[in-house]
Amino acid sequence: MIWNSNKECMPREELRDLQGRRLHKVVAYVYHNVPFYRNKMQEMDISPDDINSIDDIVKLPFTTKQDLRDNYPFGLQAAPQSEIVRIHASTGTTGNPTIVGYTRKDIGIWSECMSRCLSAYGVGRDDVFSVAYGYGLFTGGLGAHYGVENLGGTVIPTSTGNTEKHVRLLRDLGVTGIACTPSYALHLAETMEKMGIKASDLKLKMGAFGAEPWTENMRKEIESRLGLKAYNLYGLSEVMGPSVSYECECQDGSHINEDHFYPEIIDPVTCERLPDGTSGELVFTTLTKEGMPVLRYRTRDLTRLLPGECSCGRTFVRMDRIAGRSDDMLIIRGINVFPSQVESVLLSIPECAPRFKLIVDRVNNLDTLTVQVEVRQDYFAQGFDTLSPFTDLEKLVAAKLKSVLSIAAKVQIKTPGTLARSEGKTKFVEDRRVLE
Amino acid sequence: MKQLSVFLENKAGTVVEVLKELKAAGVQLHAISIADTAEYGICRLICDDAQNACQVLRSCGFVSSVTDVFAVRMDDKPGSAADIVEMFTAAGVGLAYLYSAIIGGTPFLVFRTDDSDKAVDIIASNGLSVAEF
């Protein structure tokens, strides 16, 4: 179902006009309220009067995660504190976390955008929906929560942790929809198996998965093990939170809520804007945000905007899957390696669980890559009494990785459950290289 | 005879984990043998109700499996193992691995061959007695 066809199916020309008007307004707003943007624009010798259509966006400065950290905590906040009704913070693995304040209007727009996503997944007033993203500073939990309430569904604020209790709630309350990270969805499936609960014992119909990279193979696995249809949900706290983009029933890319978040794709090195269909770094400008608007925020997510119309009727542009992070990229012996490449190799091998860890080290001035892989016990059910099925698997994984990554990796087989599965964003990489 | 095999990472504490789980489940062990490389190991066990023990270990996350092996009764005197192995070698039947077990106070030689049909013939024609469970 389409939640707001006036906006989601708006003719492209009208949408461009709306985006142009909103861009002018938000630029004037930050120019007058955020010294960081005013200084940048004055340095570039531009003023809000230079921004008269959406095409003028290329004149504007970029915003980076580092800018948000440097202006910690409230330097980029545009609204006065009295208007801020909520604060979220993004996970700061290094340095300051990113603080994002929301006004009441921001929360309303966020709920509206989230309702559009959920409607596209088929969630309605009769659905019972479990939100198993972490509640708290992370935007996942509360973001999805408000969307379900706004749409009139029944929300269960499960959050993460206590997975067995969660499984019992899914069964006993007849839960029909769920939102969580894809890795947590697989953790749920494993817990269900341990508890002897089958997908057919549950009423799950749809799931909204995001906040970490996942692949088409992972989607198939989640769908078959949980007995639901799995949809992509994309977002980031610096822009809003979950609901920036969402898949429709066509599942051919994720529609961006373009009346609120304007996307561009740039070359991550030259910062040059790239045409639709070309892969590069995704950049967002918030068109309506009051608390902390961002101009041309560099997400570091690598993807492309898909040209052409979607048969669902929505006119909002679609983005492809996230192919990697421009800052997750590892350079090993001079070769670019993305963790998502390793993941796709592992997902093509049924004996391997989609859980892995990359360890990069430097031995005698040579980079080494070790890939730790968990095996799935059900694939060895037919019987073994020697190590050869395991050493054969090790060789197979190593050969497949070599052909995809173009560099040799040492493979280590781990027993099930030994690699950490985080309940938020999964950490796949340990870089032990100490560079002089 | 049923044998339980467990895949292990070669690191401190993994064997004791397996043994503790089996102890908690009240499993009676008759033999343990471990074959290892630098990275991994296979722990082979003879116990009462190997299928049940296998389920116990699987539910704890271990990769484990039950397969068939031969357990041939030995006399408790010098040369008894040599005599048994010689019967198989002379018939051209190779042994993949071999270890000993004490079942009910009686010594047994436990092994898997590369030709079970021939092995069954050798056992029958030499009047060897085997453990069955």
Short mmCIF file of C-alpha atoms in Angstrom, two decimals, chain A residues 167 186-199 221 224-226 376-378:
data_model
loop_
_atom_site.label_atom_id
_atom_site.label_comp_id
_atom_site.label_asym_id
_atom_site.label_seq_id
_atom_site.Cartn_x
_atom_site.Cartn_y
_atom_site.Cartn_z
CA VAL A 167 10.97 -15.58 20.40
CA LEU A 186 19.72 -14.68 11.86
CA HIS A 187 20.50 -14.80 15.57
CA LEU A 188 16.73 -15.00 16.19
CA ALA A 189 16.47 -17.87 13.71
CA GLU A 190 19.29 -19.72 15.50
CA THR A 191 17.66 -19.15 18.87
CA MET A 192 14.34 -20.42 17.52
CA GLU A 193 16.02 -23.59 16.29
CA LYS A 194 17.63 -24.17 19.69
CA MET A 195 14.23 -23.68 21.36
CA GLY A 196 12.59 -26.08 18.91
CA ILE A 197 10.29 -23.35 17.50
CA LYS A 198 9.71 -23.46 13.75
CA ALA A 199 8.92 -20.56 11.42
CA GLU A 221 18.29 -17.04 4.22
CA SER A 224 13.37 -19.02 4.60
CA ARG A 225 14.40 -19.34 8.24
CA LEU A 226 11.88 -16.82 9.64
CA ARG A 376 27.09 -24.53 10.32
CA GLN A 377 26.65 -27.76 12.20
CA ASP A 378 23.63 -28.93 10.16
#
